[in-house]
C-alpha positions as CSV (number, residue, x, y, z in Angstrom):
1,X,-14.8,53.3,21.9
2,X,-14.4,50.3,19.6
3,X,-15.3,46.9,21.0
4,X,-13.1,44.1,19.8
5,X,-16.1,41.8,19.3
6,X,-17.3,44.1,16.6
7,X,-14.0,43.5,14.8
8,X,-14.5,39.7,14.9
9,X,-11.7,39.2,17.5
10,X,-11.8,37.1,20.7
11,X,-10.1,37.4,24.1
12,X,-7.7,34.8,25.6
13,X,-9.9,33.3,28.3
14,X,-11.4,30.2,26.6
15,X,-8.3,29.8,24.4
16,X,-6.0,29.5,27.4
17,X,-8.3,27.2,29.3
18,X,-8.4,24.8,26.3
19,X,-4.6,25.0,25.9
20,X,-3.8,24.1,29.5
21,X,-6.1,21.1,29.3
22,X,-4.8,20.1,25.9
23,X,-1.1,20.4,26.7
24,X,-0.2,23.0,24.0
25,X,0.6,26.7,23.8
26,X,-1.0,29.4,21.7
27,X,1.4,31.2,19.4
28,X,1.8,34.9,20.1
29,X,3.5,36.4,17.1
30,X,4.5,40.1,17.0
31,X,3.8,42.0,13.8
32,X,4.7,45.5,12.5
33,X,3.6,45.4,8.9
34,X,1.3,43.8,6.3
35,X,3.7,41.0,5.3
36,X,4.1,39.7,8.8
37,X,0.4,39.8,9.4
38,X,-0.3,38.0,6.1
39,X,2.2,35.3,7.0
40,X,0.9,34.8,10.5
41,X,-2.8,34.5,9.3
42,X,-1.9,32.1,6.5
43,X,0.1,29.9,8.8
44,X,-2.6,29.8,11.4
45,X,-5.4,29.1,8.9
46,X,-3.4,26.3,7.1
47,X,-2.6,24.6,10.4
48,X,-6.0,25.3,11.9
49,X,-4.5,27.0,14.9
50,X,-5.8,29.8,17.1
51,X,-3.4,32.8,17.2
52,X,-2.4,35.9,19.0
53,X,-1.4,39.0,17.0
54,X,0.9,40.9,19.2
55,X,1.6,44.6,18.9
56,X,4.3,46.3,20.9
57,X,4.3,50.0,21.9
58,X,7.1,50.4,19.3
59,X,5.0,48.7,16.6
60,X,2.1,51.2,17.3
61,X,4.5,54.1,16.9
62,X,6.0,52.6,13.7
63,X,2.9,51.5,11.9
64,X,0.3,53.8,13.4
65,X,-2.2,52.6,16.0
66,X,-5.3,53.2,13.8
67,X,-3.8,51.3,10.9
68,X,-2.8,48.4,13.1
69,X,-6.4,48.1,14.4
70,X,-7.8,48.0,10.9
71,X,-5.1,45.5,9.9
72,X,-6.3,43.2,12.8
73,X,-9.9,43.5,11.6
74,X,-8.6,42.8,8.1
75,X,-6.8,39.7,9.4
76,X,-10.1,38.3,10.6
77,X,-11.7,38.8,7.2
78,X,-8.6,37.5,5.4
79,X,-8.7,34.3,7.5
80,X,-12.3,33.8,6.4
81,X,-11.4,34.4,2.8
82,X,-8.7,31.7,3.2
83,X,-11.4,29.2,4.2
84,X,-11.6,29.6,8.0
85,X,-15.2,30.5,8.8
86,X,-14.6,31.1,12.6
87,X,-11.1,32.2,13.2
88,X,-9.9,32.6,16.7
89,X,-7.7,35.7,16.6
90,X,-6.6,37.8,19.6
91,X,-5.2,41.4,19.2
92,X,-2.8,41.8,22.1
93,X,-0.8,44.7,23.4
94,X,2.7,43.4,24.2
95,X,4.6,45.1,27.1
96,X,2.2,47.9,27.8
97,X,4.1,50.1,30.3
98,X,1.4,52.5,31.5
99,X,-2.3,52.5,32.3
100,X,-2.8,55.1,29.6
101,X,-1.3,52.9,26.9
102,X,-3.4,49.9,28.0
103,X,-6.6,52.1,28.1
104,X,-5.8,53.5,24.6
105,X,-5.5,49.9,23.2
106,X,-8.7,48.7,25.0
107,X,-10.6,51.7,23.7
108,X,-9.4,51.1,20.1
109,X,-10.4,47.4,19.9
110,X,-7.7,45.3,21.4
111,X,-9.1,42.1,23.0
112,X,-6.2,41.6,25.3
113,X,-3.5,43.7,26.9
114,X,-0.3,43.2,28.9
115,X,0.6,45.6,31.6
116,X,4.3,45.1,32.4
117,X,5.0,46.5,35.9
118,X,7.8,44.0,36.5
119,X,10.4,46.8,36.7
120,X,8.5,48.5,39.5
121,X,8.6,47.7,43.3
122,X,6.3,44.8,44.0
123,X,3.4,46.8,45.6
124,X,3.5,49.3,42.7
125,X,3.4,46.5,40.2
126,X,0.3,45.1,42.0
127,X,-1.4,48.5,42.1
128,X,-0.8,49.3,38.4
129,X,-1.8,45.8,37.2
130,X,-5.0,46.0,39.3
131,X,-5.9,49.4,37.8
132,X,-5.6,48.0,34.3
133,X,-7.6,44.9,35.2
134,X,-10.4,46.9,36.7
135,X,-10.7,48.9,33.5
136,X,-10.2,46.1,31.0
137,X,-12.7,43.7,32.7
138,X,-15.5,46.2,32.2
139,X,-15.2,45.4,28.4
140,X,-14.4,41.7,28.7
141,X,-10.8,42.4,27.7
142,X,-8.2,39.9,29.2
143,X,-5.1,41.1,31.0
144,X,-1.6,39.7,31.3
145,X,0.6,40.7,34.2
146,X,4.3,40.0,34.8
147,X,6.4,39.0,37.7
148,X,10.2,38.7,37.4
149,X,12.5,40.4,35.0
150,X,13.8,39.2,31.6
151,X,17.2,40.1,30.3
152,X,17.8,41.3,26.7
153,X,16.4,44.0,24.4
154,X,13.1,44.1,22.5
155,X,11.9,47.4,21.1
156,X,11.8,49.8,24.1
157,X,12.0,47.0,26.7
158,X,15.5,46.3,27.9
159,X,17.3,44.9,31.0
160,X,20.9,43.8,31.4
161,X,20.0,41.1,33.9
162,X,17.2,38.7,34.7
163,X,15.5,38.0,38.0
164,X,13.6,34.7,38.3
165,X,9.9,34.9,39.3
166,X,9.5,34.3,43.0
167,X,6.9,31.5,43.4
168,X,6.1,32.8,46.9
169,X,4.6,36.0,45.3
170,X,2.4,34.5,42.6
171,X,-0.7,33.7,44.7
172,X,-0.8,37.1,46.3
173,X,-0.2,38.8,42.9
174,X,-2.8,36.9,41.0
175,X,-5.4,37.2,43.8
176,X,-4.9,40.9,44.4
177,X,-4.6,42.0,40.8
178,X,-7.3,39.7,39.2
179,X,-5.1,39.3,36.1
180,X,-6.1,36.6,33.7
181,X,-2.5,35.3,32.9
182,X,0.9,35.8,34.3
183,X,4.2,36.2,32.4
184,X,7.1,34.7,34.4
185,X,10.9,34.7,34.2
186,X,12.5,31.2,34.1
187,X,15.6,32.1,31.9
188,X,14.1,33.1,28.6
189,X,15.4,36.4,27.3
190,X,14.4,39.2,24.8
191,X,16.1,39.6,21.4
192,X,18.5,37.5,19.3
193,X,21.4,37.8,21.7
194,X,20.0,36.0,24.7
195,X,23.2,34.6,26.1
196,X,26.9,35.4,26.1
197,X,29.3,32.7,25.0
198,X,30.5,32.5,28.6
199,X,27.0,31.4,29.7
200,X,26.9,28.5,27.2
201,X,28.8,25.2,26.9
202,X,30.0,23.4,23.8
203,X,28.1,20.2,22.8
204,X,30.9,17.7,22.3
205,X,28.8,15.8,19.6
206,X,28.0,18.9,17.4
207,X,30.6,21.4,18.5
208,X,27.8,24.0,18.8
209,X,27.1,26.3,21.7
210,X,24.3,25.2,24.0
211,X,22.6,27.8,26.3
212,X,21.9,27.2,30.0
213,X,18.7,25.3,30.6
214,X,15.4,27.0,31.5
215,X,14.6,26.9,35.3
216,X,11.8,24.4,35.1
217,X,11.9,24.1,38.9
218,X,10.7,27.7,39.1
219,X,7.9,26.9,36.6
220,X,6.9,23.8,38.6
221,X,6.8,25.8,41.8
222,X,4.6,28.5,40.2
223,X,2.2,25.8,38.9
224,X,2.1,24.2,42.3
225,X,1.1,27.5,43.8
226,X,-1.4,28.4,41.0
227,X,-2.7,25.1,39.6
228,X,-4.4,25.6,36.2
229,X,-3.5,29.3,36.0
230,X,-2.4,30.5,32.5
231,X,1.4,31.1,32.4
232,X,3.1,33.1,29.6
233,X,6.7,32.9,28.4
234,X,8.3,36.0,26.8
235,X,11.6,36.0,25.0
236,X,11.1,32.6,23.5
237,X,12.6,32.9,20.0
238,X,15.0,30.0,19.1
239,X,17.2,32.1,16.8
240,X,17.2,29.5,13.9
241,X,20.7,28.7,12.9
242,X,19.9,28.5,9.2
243,X,18.4,32.0,9.1
244,X,21.5,33.4,11.0
245,X,23.8,31.6,8.5
246,X,21.9,33.0,5.5
247,X,22.0,36.5,6.9
248,X,25.8,36.3,7.6
249,X,26.4,34.6,4.2
250,X,24.9,37.5,2.4
251,X,26.6,40.3,4.2
252,X,25.1,40.3,7.7
253,X,27.0,40.4,10.9
254,X,25.1,38.4,13.5
255,X,27.7,37.0,15.8
256,X,27.0,34.7,18.7
257,X,23.2,34.9,18.3
258,X,21.8,32.1,20.5
259,X,18.2,31.3,21.3
260,X,16.1,29.0,23.4
261,X,16.2,25.3,22.3
262,X,12.9,24.3,20.8
263,X,12.7,21.1,22.8
264,X,12.7,23.2,26.0
265,X,9.8,25.3,24.6
266,X,7.9,22.1,23.7
267,X,8.3,20.8,27.2
268,X,7.0,24.1,28.6
269,X,4.1,24.1,26.2
270,X,2.9,20.8,27.6
271,X,2.5,22.4,31.1
272,X,0.5,25.4,32.2
273,X,2.5,27.6,29.8
274,X,-0.3,28.4,27.4
275,X,1.1,31.4,25.5
276,X,4.6,31.6,24.1
277,X,5.9,34.9,22.5
278,X,8.0,34.8,19.4
279,X,9.3,37.9,17.7
280,X,13.0,37.8,16.8
281,X,12.7,34.6,14.8
282,X,10.3,36.1,12.3
283,X,12.6,39.2,12.0
284,X,15.5,36.8,11.2
285,X,13.4,34.9,8.7
286,X,12.4,38.1,7.0
287,X,15.9,39.6,6.9
288,X,17.5,36.4,5.7
289,X,15.1,36.2,2.7
290,X,15.6,39.9,1.8
291,X,19.4,39.7,2.0
292,X,19.4,36.6,-0.2
293,X,17.2,38.3,-2.8
294,X,19.4,41.5,-2.8
295,X,22.6,39.4,-3.1
296,X,21.3,37.2,-5.9
297,X,19.3,39.9,-7.8
298,X,21.2,43.1,-7.2
299,X,19.2,44.9,-9.9
300,X,15.9,44.2,-8.2
301,X,14.1,47.2,-6.8
302,X,10.4,46.1,-6.8
303,X,9.5,45.7,-3.0
304,X,7.1,42.9,-3.9
305,X,10.0,40.9,-5.3
306,X,11.9,40.9,-2.0
307,X,9.0,41.2,0.5
308,X,7.2,38.4,-1.2
309,X,9.9,35.8,-0.5
310,X,10.3,37.3,3.0
311,X,6.6,36.7,3.6
312,X,6.9,33.1,2.4
313,X,9.9,32.5,4.6
314,X,8.1,33.9,7.7
315,X,5.0,31.7,6.9
316,X,7.2,28.6,6.8
317,X,8.7,29.6,10.2
318,X,5.3,30.2,11.8
319,X,4.0,26.9,10.6
320,X,7.0,25.1,12.0
321,X,6.5,26.7,15.4
322,X,2.8,25.8,15.4
323,X,3.3,22.2,14.3
324,X,6.6,21.2,15.9
325,X,7.1,23.5,19.0
326,X,3.7,24.8,20.3
327,X,1.4,22.0,19.3
328,X,-1.5,24.3,18.6
329,X,-2.4,22.8,15.2
330,X,-5.9,21.5,14.7
331,X,-7.0,23.2,17.9
332,X,-9.6,25.6,16.4
């Protein structure tokens, strides 16, 4: 058993309480490798932002669970090296799908876990979430539950439809499970292909496709039922147009990739939404920089020469999200 406090990590409790009061959201960035982690920590330190390092079940399989834990411990020391004496870094399991996965993460030093029982019948979701909460709270680990289903694909999580969260269920769910935060469905979606062209309309001024607006009425109803309770948005990548254009310019084939408008995410961040998950955007930033290097320097084969620019491009993206979308800068 490794306690996250011994690794220098924190849980989300105080972080979320401050975010709700302050009208901003904590960035929850997924990482699978060293370059992503370096970019996340540099961006967080330079903007003086708390940050959540998210690890999916797929990332644990790809990078090795033990290595990821030591990377998170290294992230804390790296932040200190960069001039942040008291970093606020959470190591969070994204989309845990079984009690065993959540327990494994808690036992290996995670400070926060998500148990996603949203695909189960309601009573089974309640029972599974409560089981994880009862175990996690023994070690002061915070737990995120989920109500409602998000469409799209992310690692091993996929659905071809979304179901908005039912505000009538949230009080019962939060009370009976004891979860610390709740991921809800208001129209965000996993992956880079969040909407079909048929779901969008063309902006007459710009000629660009605009996705359907988020269901803020659902968010408002949830906040009315659970005032001051930490709300989480998954599937909140904006799919930056410039990164998609770079990828396609240098041989990629990303067609009709549309994300969530950043102004909608900023609006959500000013409410009880205190954690916003971003994964696809950093993948796009990384891929765009690598494709550009390969196209412009076809003789290059040193990984540092293409992963270095990729890391820099991701750091730029993370800073932009913190400063202009989430508002979590200078909140340490």
